[in-house]
Short mmCIF file of C-alpha atoms in Angstrom, two decimals:
data_model
loop_
_atom_site.label_atom_id
_atom_site.label_comp_id
_atom_site.label_asym_id
_atom_site.label_seq_id
_atom_site.Cartn_x
_atom_site.Cartn_y
_atom_site.Cartn_z
CA UNK S 1 105.02 160.28 93.04
CA UNK S 2 108.53 159.40 94.42
CA UNK S 3 108.77 156.16 96.64
CA UNK S 4 111.54 157.98 98.84
CA UNK S 5 111.22 161.66 98.62
CA UNK S 6 113.91 163.71 100.07
CA UNK S 7 111.58 165.71 102.14
CA UNK S 8 108.44 165.44 104.12
CA UNK S 9 105.88 168.02 105.29
CA UNK S 10 105.27 168.21 109.06
CA UNK S 11 103.11 170.87 110.62
CA UNK S 12 103.59 173.03 107.63
CA UNK S 13 107.30 172.73 107.66
CA UNK S 14 109.38 171.29 104.74
CA UNK S 15 111.91 168.85 106.44
CA UNK S 16 114.53 166.78 105.30
CA UNK S 17 113.94 163.25 105.88
CA UNK S 18 117.41 162.77 106.50
CA UNK S 19 117.15 165.02 109.41
CA UNK S 20 114.54 162.79 110.85
CA UNK S 21 116.42 159.68 110.38
CA UNK S 22 119.29 160.95 112.34
CA UNK S 23 116.84 161.18 115.45
CA UNK S 24 117.36 158.25 117.82
CA UNK S 25 113.90 158.62 119.40
CA UNK S 26 111.06 160.60 120.14
CA UNK S 27 110.17 161.93 123.46
CA UNK S 28 107.05 159.58 123.65
CA UNK S 29 106.34 155.99 122.68
CA UNK S 30 104.27 157.07 119.88
CA UNK S 31 106.84 159.71 118.54
CA UNK S 32 109.24 156.70 118.40
CA UNK S 33 106.96 154.50 116.59
CA UNK S 34 106.36 156.72 113.59
CA UNK S 35 110.07 157.82 113.41
CA UNK S 36 110.88 153.86 113.52
CA UNK S 37 108.49 153.28 110.64
CA UNK S 38 110.15 156.17 108.72
CA UNK S 39 113.74 154.52 109.08
CA UNK S 40 112.20 151.24 107.88
CA UNK S 41 110.62 152.89 104.80
CA UNK S 42 114.03 154.34 104.06
CA UNK S 43 116.04 151.38 104.65
CA UNK S 44 117.74 149.17 101.95
CA UNK S 45 115.12 146.29 102.10
CA UNK S 46 112.32 146.43 99.23
CA UNK S 47 109.76 145.36 101.96
CA UNK S 48 108.30 146.49 105.40
CA UNK S 49 107.42 144.08 108.15
CA UNK S 50 104.00 144.10 109.58
CA UNK S 51 101.88 142.40 112.19
CA UNK S 52 98.22 141.14 111.47
CA UNK S 53 95.65 141.92 113.82
CA UNK S 54 95.14 138.55 115.41
CA UNK S 55 91.32 138.91 114.77
CA UNK S 56 91.52 135.48 112.92
CA UNK S 57 94.04 133.59 114.73
CA UNK S 58 97.57 134.33 116.45
CA UNK S 59 99.20 137.32 115.23
CA UNK S 60 102.09 136.87 112.79
CA UNK S 61 104.57 139.05 111.00
CA UNK S 62 104.45 139.23 107.30
CA UNK S 63 106.32 141.12 104.47
CA UNK S 64 104.85 143.51 102.37
CA UNK S 65 106.67 144.75 99.24
CA UNK S 66 107.27 148.83 99.54
CA UNK S 67 105.84 149.16 95.97
CA UNK S 68 102.81 147.14 96.81
CA UNK S 69 102.10 149.39 100.17
CA UNK S 70 102.87 152.80 97.86
CA UNK S 71 100.13 151.67 95.47
CA UNK S 72 97.57 151.16 98.39
CA UNK S 73 98.46 154.70 99.36
CA UNK S 74 98.07 156.29 96.08
CA UNK S 75 94.68 154.61 95.74
CA UNK S 76 93.47 156.47 98.95
CA UNK S 77 95.15 159.73 97.64
CA UNK S 78 93.17 159.55 94.51
CA UNK S 79 89.90 158.55 95.95
CA UNK S 80 89.83 161.28 98.42
CA UNK S 81 91.44 163.72 95.84
CA UNK S 82 94.03 164.54 98.04
CA UNK S 83 96.48 167.57 96.68
CA UNK S 84 100.37 168.46 97.59
CA UNK S 85 100.14 170.41 101.07
CA UNK S 86 96.63 169.34 101.99
CA UNK S 87 96.72 169.07 105.63
CA UNK S 88 96.11 165.30 106.80
CA UNK S 89 96.07 164.33 110.66
CA UNK S 90 97.81 160.97 111.68
CA UNK S 91 96.44 160.05 115.18
CA UNK S 92 96.90 156.22 114.59
CA UNK S 93 99.50 154.16 116.14
CA UNK S 94 102.25 153.61 113.74
CA UNK S 95 103.10 150.10 114.52
CA UNK S 96 100.08 149.11 112.96
CA UNK S 97 99.54 149.26 109.13
CA UNK S 98 96.87 151.81 109.04
CA UNK S 99 99.19 154.33 111.15
CA UNK S 100 102.19 153.16 108.61
CA UNK S 101 99.86 154.00 105.63
CA UNK S 102 99.11 157.53 106.83
CA UNK S 103 102.84 158.19 106.97
CA UNK S 104 103.28 156.66 103.42
CA UNK S 105 100.45 158.67 101.93
CA UNK S 106 101.87 161.96 103.40
CA UNK S 107 105.38 161.23 101.82
CA UNK S 108 104.05 160.13 98.40
CA UNK S 109 101.46 162.70 98.07
CA UNK S 110 103.69 165.48 99.54
CA UNK S 111 100.73 165.96 102.02
CA UNK S 112 101.39 168.15 105.05
CA UNK S 113 101.15 165.52 108.02
CA UNK S 114 100.28 166.50 111.49
CA UNK S 115 101.25 163.51 114.00
CA UNK S 116 99.60 163.55 117.38
CA UNK S 117 99.38 161.06 120.23
CA UNK S 118 96.60 158.46 119.30
CA UNK S 119 95.26 159.14 122.90
CA UNK S 120 94.65 162.89 122.40
CA UNK S 121 91.52 164.30 123.39
CA UNK S 122 91.22 166.21 119.94
CA UNK S 123 90.75 169.59 121.58
CA UNK S 124 92.74 171.06 118.66
CA UNK S 125 90.14 170.27 116.50
CA UNK S 126 88.20 173.19 117.36
CA UNK S 127 90.71 175.44 116.21
CA UNK S 128 92.48 173.69 113.02
CA UNK S 129 91.18 172.23 109.62
CA UNK S 130 92.14 169.03 107.91
CA UNK S 131 91.36 167.62 104.42
CA UNK S 132 91.82 163.99 105.98
CA UNK S 133 91.95 161.88 109.00
CA UNK S 134 91.63 158.24 109.90
CA UNK S 135 90.45 157.07 113.36
CA UNK S 136 89.07 153.88 115.15
CA UNK S 137 85.70 154.06 116.43
CA UNK S 138 86.65 154.74 120.03
CA UNK S 139 88.73 157.83 118.90
CA UNK S 140 85.72 159.01 117.07
CA UNK S 141 83.45 158.48 119.76
CA UNK S 142 85.68 160.51 122.17
CA UNK S 143 85.64 163.30 119.52
CA UNK S 144 81.73 163.33 119.59
CA UNK S 145 81.80 163.60 123.32
CA UNK S 146 84.27 166.64 123.28
CA UNK S 147 82.84 168.70 120.71
CA UNK S 148 79.50 168.94 122.97
CA UNK S 149 81.21 171.46 124.98
CA UNK S 150 80.12 174.86 123.70
CA UNK S 151 82.73 176.69 125.69
CA UNK S 152 85.62 175.36 123.85
CA UNK S 153 83.93 175.88 120.68
CA UNK S 154 85.16 178.54 117.99
CA UNK S 155 82.15 179.92 116.22
CA UNK S 156 83.88 180.07 112.89
CA UNK S 157 83.47 176.33 112.76
CA UNK S 158 79.75 176.10 113.45
CA UNK S 159 77.95 173.52 111.80
CA UNK S 160 80.93 171.41 111.52
CA UNK S 161 81.25 169.31 114.81
CA UNK S 162 84.55 167.82 113.77
CA UNK S 163 86.33 171.09 112.94
CA UNK S 164 87.03 171.65 109.27
CA UNK S 165 87.52 168.17 108.71
CA UNK S 166 86.41 167.17 105.17
CA UNK S 167 87.15 163.44 105.15
CA UNK S 168 87.02 160.98 108.02
CA UNK S 169 87.96 157.26 107.48
CA UNK S 170 87.07 154.81 110.14
CA UNK S 171 88.54 151.02 110.67
CA UNK S 172 90.25 148.91 112.77
CA UNK S 173 86.90 147.26 114.04
CA UNK S 174 83.43 147.06 113.42
CA UNK S 175 81.65 150.51 113.96
CA UNK S 176 78.74 150.44 116.34
CA UNK S 177 75.37 151.48 114.91
CA UNK S 178 74.65 154.28 117.58
CA UNK S 179 77.87 155.79 116.44
CA UNK S 180 76.90 155.67 112.82
CA UNK S 181 73.35 157.12 113.72
CA UNK S 182 75.44 160.16 115.40
CA UNK S 183 77.68 160.89 112.55
CA UNK S 184 74.31 161.44 110.31
CA UNK S 185 74.10 164.86 112.24
CA UNK S 186 77.63 166.09 110.91
CA UNK S 187 78.96 167.63 107.87
CA UNK S 188 82.38 165.53 107.85
CA UNK S 189 82.04 162.95 104.76
CA UNK S 190 82.59 159.71 106.89
CA UNK S 191 83.79 156.20 105.37
CA UNK S 192 84.17 152.77 106.55
CA UNK S 193 86.96 150.96 105.67
CA UNK S 194 87.17 147.15 104.46
CA UNK S 195 90.78 146.53 105.24
CA UNK S 196 93.25 144.05 106.11
CA UNK S 197 97.24 143.89 106.65
CA UNK S 198 97.69 141.60 103.86
CA UNK S 199 96.30 144.28 101.26
CA UNK S 200 98.12 147.15 102.89
CA UNK S 201 95.02 148.47 104.53
CA UNK S 202 91.62 149.06 102.78
CA UNK S 203 90.71 147.79 99.50
CA UNK S 204 87.28 149.19 99.55
CA UNK S 205 85.14 151.91 101.17
CA UNK S 206 81.52 152.71 102.07
CA UNK S 207 79.89 156.25 102.89
CA UNK S 208 78.55 156.16 106.32
CA UNK S 209 76.60 159.74 106.08
CA UNK S 210 75.15 162.13 103.73
CA UNK S 211 74.53 161.59 99.94
CA UNK S 212 75.53 158.18 99.08
CA UNK S 213 75.52 156.63 102.41
CA UNK S 214 75.28 152.82 101.86
CA UNK S 215 75.70 149.40 103.45
CA UNK S 216 77.83 148.08 100.43
CA UNK S 217 81.58 148.71 100.12
CA UNK S 218 82.94 149.81 96.87
CA UNK S 219 86.39 148.82 95.83
CA UNK S 220 89.26 151.16 94.79
CA UNK S 221 90.95 151.43 91.66
CA UNK S 222 92.18 148.21 90.11
CA UNK S 223 90.76 145.96 92.66
CA UNK S 224 87.71 143.47 92.29
CA UNK S 225 85.92 140.89 94.36
CA UNK S 226 84.45 137.46 93.85
CA UNK S 227 82.77 134.67 95.75
CA UNK S 228 84.18 131.41 96.77
CA UNK S 229 81.57 128.31 96.53
CA UNK S 230 81.07 128.80 100.27
CA UNK S 231 79.85 132.24 99.76
CA UNK S 232 83.22 134.13 101.12
CA UNK S 233 84.71 137.06 99.65
CA UNK S 234 87.84 136.60 97.35
CA UNK S 235 89.98 139.67 96.70
CA UNK S 236 91.77 140.38 93.49
CA UNK S 237 94.73 143.04 94.26
CA UNK S 238 97.40 144.09 91.61
CA UNK S 239 100.58 143.03 93.09
CA UNK S 240 99.34 139.77 95.03
CA UNK S 241 100.51 136.55 93.45
CA UNK S 242 96.90 135.23 93.53
CA UNK S 243 93.64 136.22 94.88
CA UNK S 244 93.26 136.69 98.56
CA UNK S 245 90.43 134.28 100.08
CA UNK S 246 88.74 135.47 103.41
CA UNK S 247 86.32 134.14 105.70
CA UNK S 248 84.00 136.85 105.31
CA UNK S 249 80.60 136.07 104.07
CA UNK S 250 79.45 138.56 101.52
CA UNK S 251 76.84 139.62 99.19
CA UNK S 252 77.81 140.88 95.67
CA UNK S 253 76.01 143.44 93.67
CA UNK S 254 78.73 143.21 91.07
CA UNK S 255 82.54 142.65 90.96
CA UNK S 256 83.28 146.16 92.48
CA UNK S 257 80.38 146.23 95.17
CA UNK S 258 79.82 143.96 98.16
CA UNK S 259 78.25 143.80 101.64
CA UNK S 260 79.89 141.95 104.42
CA UNK S 261 77.64 139.71 106.20
CA UNK S 262 79.64 138.25 108.81
CA UNK S 263 82.48 135.58 109.17
CA UNK S 264 82.17 132.18 107.80
CA UNK S 265 83.92 130.61 110.85
CA UNK S 266 81.54 132.39 113.33
CA UNK S 267 78.31 131.10 111.92
CA UNK S 268 76.22 129.32 114.33
CA UNK S 269 73.82 126.52 113.25
CA UNK S 270 70.73 126.12 115.54
CA UNK S 271 67.97 123.91 114.75
CA UNK S 272 69.01 123.44 111.08
CA UNK S 273 69.15 127.31 110.58
CA UNK S 274 72.57 129.37 110.06
CA UNK S 275 73.07 132.60 112.04
CA UNK S 276 75.55 135.12 111.77
CA UNK S 277 76.27 136.31 115.01
CA UNK S 278 77.62 139.95 113.45
CA UNK S 279 73.99 140.36 111.84
CA UNK S 280 72.31 139.83 115.11
CA UNK S 281 74.63 141.85 117.12
CA UNK S 282 74.21 144.72 114.40
CA UNK S 283 70.23 144.54 115.28
CA UNK S 284 70.90 144.68 119.12
CA UNK S 285 73.74 147.32 119.18
CA UNK S 286 71.47 150.45 119.27
CA UNK S 287 69.82 148.97 122.31
CA UNK S 288 72.42 147.22 124.44
CA UNK S 289 74.87 149.86 126.26
CA UNK S 290 77.26 147.27 127.88
CA UNK S 291 79.89 145.53 125.47
CA UNK S 292 78.30 142.00 124.18
CA UNK S 293 78.47 139.24 121.81
CA UNK S 294 76.27 136.42 120.47
CA UNK S 295 77.67 133.08 121.19
CA UNK S 296 76.40 129.45 121.59
CA UNK S 297 76.27 126.37 123.82
CA UNK S 298 75.96 122.92 122.78
CA UNK S 299 72.21 121.64 122.87
CA UNK S 300 70.87 118.09 122.63
CA UNK S 301 68.10 118.96 120.03
CA UNK S 302 69.22 122.12 118.48
CA UNK S 303 72.98 121.42 117.99
CA UNK S 304 73.91 124.72 119.20
CA UNK S 305 71.61 127.13 120.95
CA UNK S 306 72.26 130.95 120.85
CA UNK S 307 73.15 132.79 123.97
CA UNK S 308 74.04 136.51 124.82
CA UNK S 309 77.14 137.27 126.58
CA UNK S 310 77.20 140.47 128.39
CA UNK S 311 79.93 142.31 130.10
CA UNK S 312 79.10 143.45 133.60
CA UNK S 313 77.24 142.26 136.61
CA UNK S 314 74.06 140.29 136.45
CA UNK S 315 70.66 141.56 137.89
CA UNK S 316 67.09 140.74 137.34
CA UNK S 317 66.30 144.22 136.00
CA UNK S 318 68.88 144.04 133.25
CA UNK S 319 67.67 140.54 132.54
CA UNK S 320 64.17 141.79 131.96
CA UNK S 321 65.26 144.73 129.77
CA UNK S 322 67.28 142.48 127.50
CA UNK S 323 64.55 139.89 126.98
CA UNK S 324 62.39 142.67 126.09
CA UNK S 325 64.89 144.09 123.59
CA UNK S 326 64.80 140.44 122.07
CA UNK S 327 61.24 140.56 121.71
CA UNK S 328 61.22 143.83 119.81
CA UNK S 329 64.19 143.46 117.94
CA UNK S 330 64.84 139.74 116.95
CA UNK S 331 62.69 137.05 114.94
CA UNK S 332 61.43 134.34 117.28
CA UNK S 333 64.08 131.88 116.15
CA UNK S 334 66.63 134.57 116.58
CA UNK S 335 66.26 135.20 120.09
CA UNK S 336 69.11 134.03 122.60
CA UNK S 337 68.03 131.23 124.45
CA UNK S 338 70.31 132.09 127.59
CA UNK S 339 71.82 135.20 128.79
CA UNK S 340 75.24 135.08 130.59
CA UNK S 341 77.39 137.74 132.30
CA UNK S 342 80.88 137.83 132.11
CA UNK S 343 83.27 140.34 134.08
CA UNK S 344 85.36 141.20 130.93
CA UNK S 345 85.08 139.92 127.30
CA UNK S 346 88.32 138.96 126.06
CA UNK S 347 89.99 141.25 123.18
CA UNK S 348 92.68 141.27 120.78
CA UNK S 349 95.65 143.52 120.85
CA UNK S 350 93.63 146.20 118.70
CA UNK S 351 90.54 145.85 120.96
CA UNK S 352 88.48 143.76 119.10
CA UNK S 353 86.31 141.21 120.85
CA UNK S 354 88.27 137.94 120.55
CA UNK S 355 85.51 135.36 119.85
CA UNK S 356 87.73 132.48 119.84
CA UNK S 357 88.86 133.08 123.32
CA UNK S 358 85.36 133.24 124.73
CA UNK S 359 84.24 130.28 126.85
CA UNK S 360 80.57 130.72 127.38
CA UNK S 361 79.66 127.80 129.46
#
């Protein structure tokens, strides 16, 4: 698999990369974005510059060696058994690492790349088939809503609500439990990614539906994990000078298989008991429709007391409903002591709730 092939296949057409590099810009921002990255991939530098998501601190620009990036692309190609001319859908912003990798996979795997606006309504999926696509949860939710419209449906695609899409990779943010539940009814094989910019996107995948569905991630080729003394995941990836230490609390089955429990820097200690807000939120997600998060306030006796922050307007009825959910879904000591309503929860650039910017007081 060549790092810089002379041609790329777009929408079934074999096109010289040099022709695309001569284009000054696309008609839309999303077109310009992927063409800009193509130019960066083919420039004389041996690295690309990418920006971290900002989910664990201020976003920063880092450099990734192109050979390292290509190795990540090849792992994905092997895992999903992608072959030359397989149709793959690129519907992610190309200014982030996940979108960039879709382009690299198409180049070095000689795949048939179909680039669309990330804000598309996915109506074309009622008529077209793809071997592989990567999406964020919000896009998948939009797609699920669209395919409920039978008038737009092609009967040849019966039984496959995502069209003839064989593999779907979800990433970018935590996947809501109600979305995972909906995915159980479709035939497309759906996977969640454990990924970060520093590793040139995902290093491990877990099956979300069908045979093999699991809460545990399994590392891709040549990648292993271990735990630090604090119980946080440490990743060993060929091409990195040293293991990459994360703040993700994890449970290991073996050096290739792990489950993420939450972030160490998010842990709340209340009454001497450690709570992972991510684990509590996972229990509540199927029952609370509004965006929400578990946070804490100082408490004289407990040290930190659990609270629930909910996006929206306060009402006695909503308070009562939430208290009922606490009673049904959480153990006694897991239940938030207070409920606070907030007009808008702060978010990072890629849409994740920004815990560090929340002021619950």
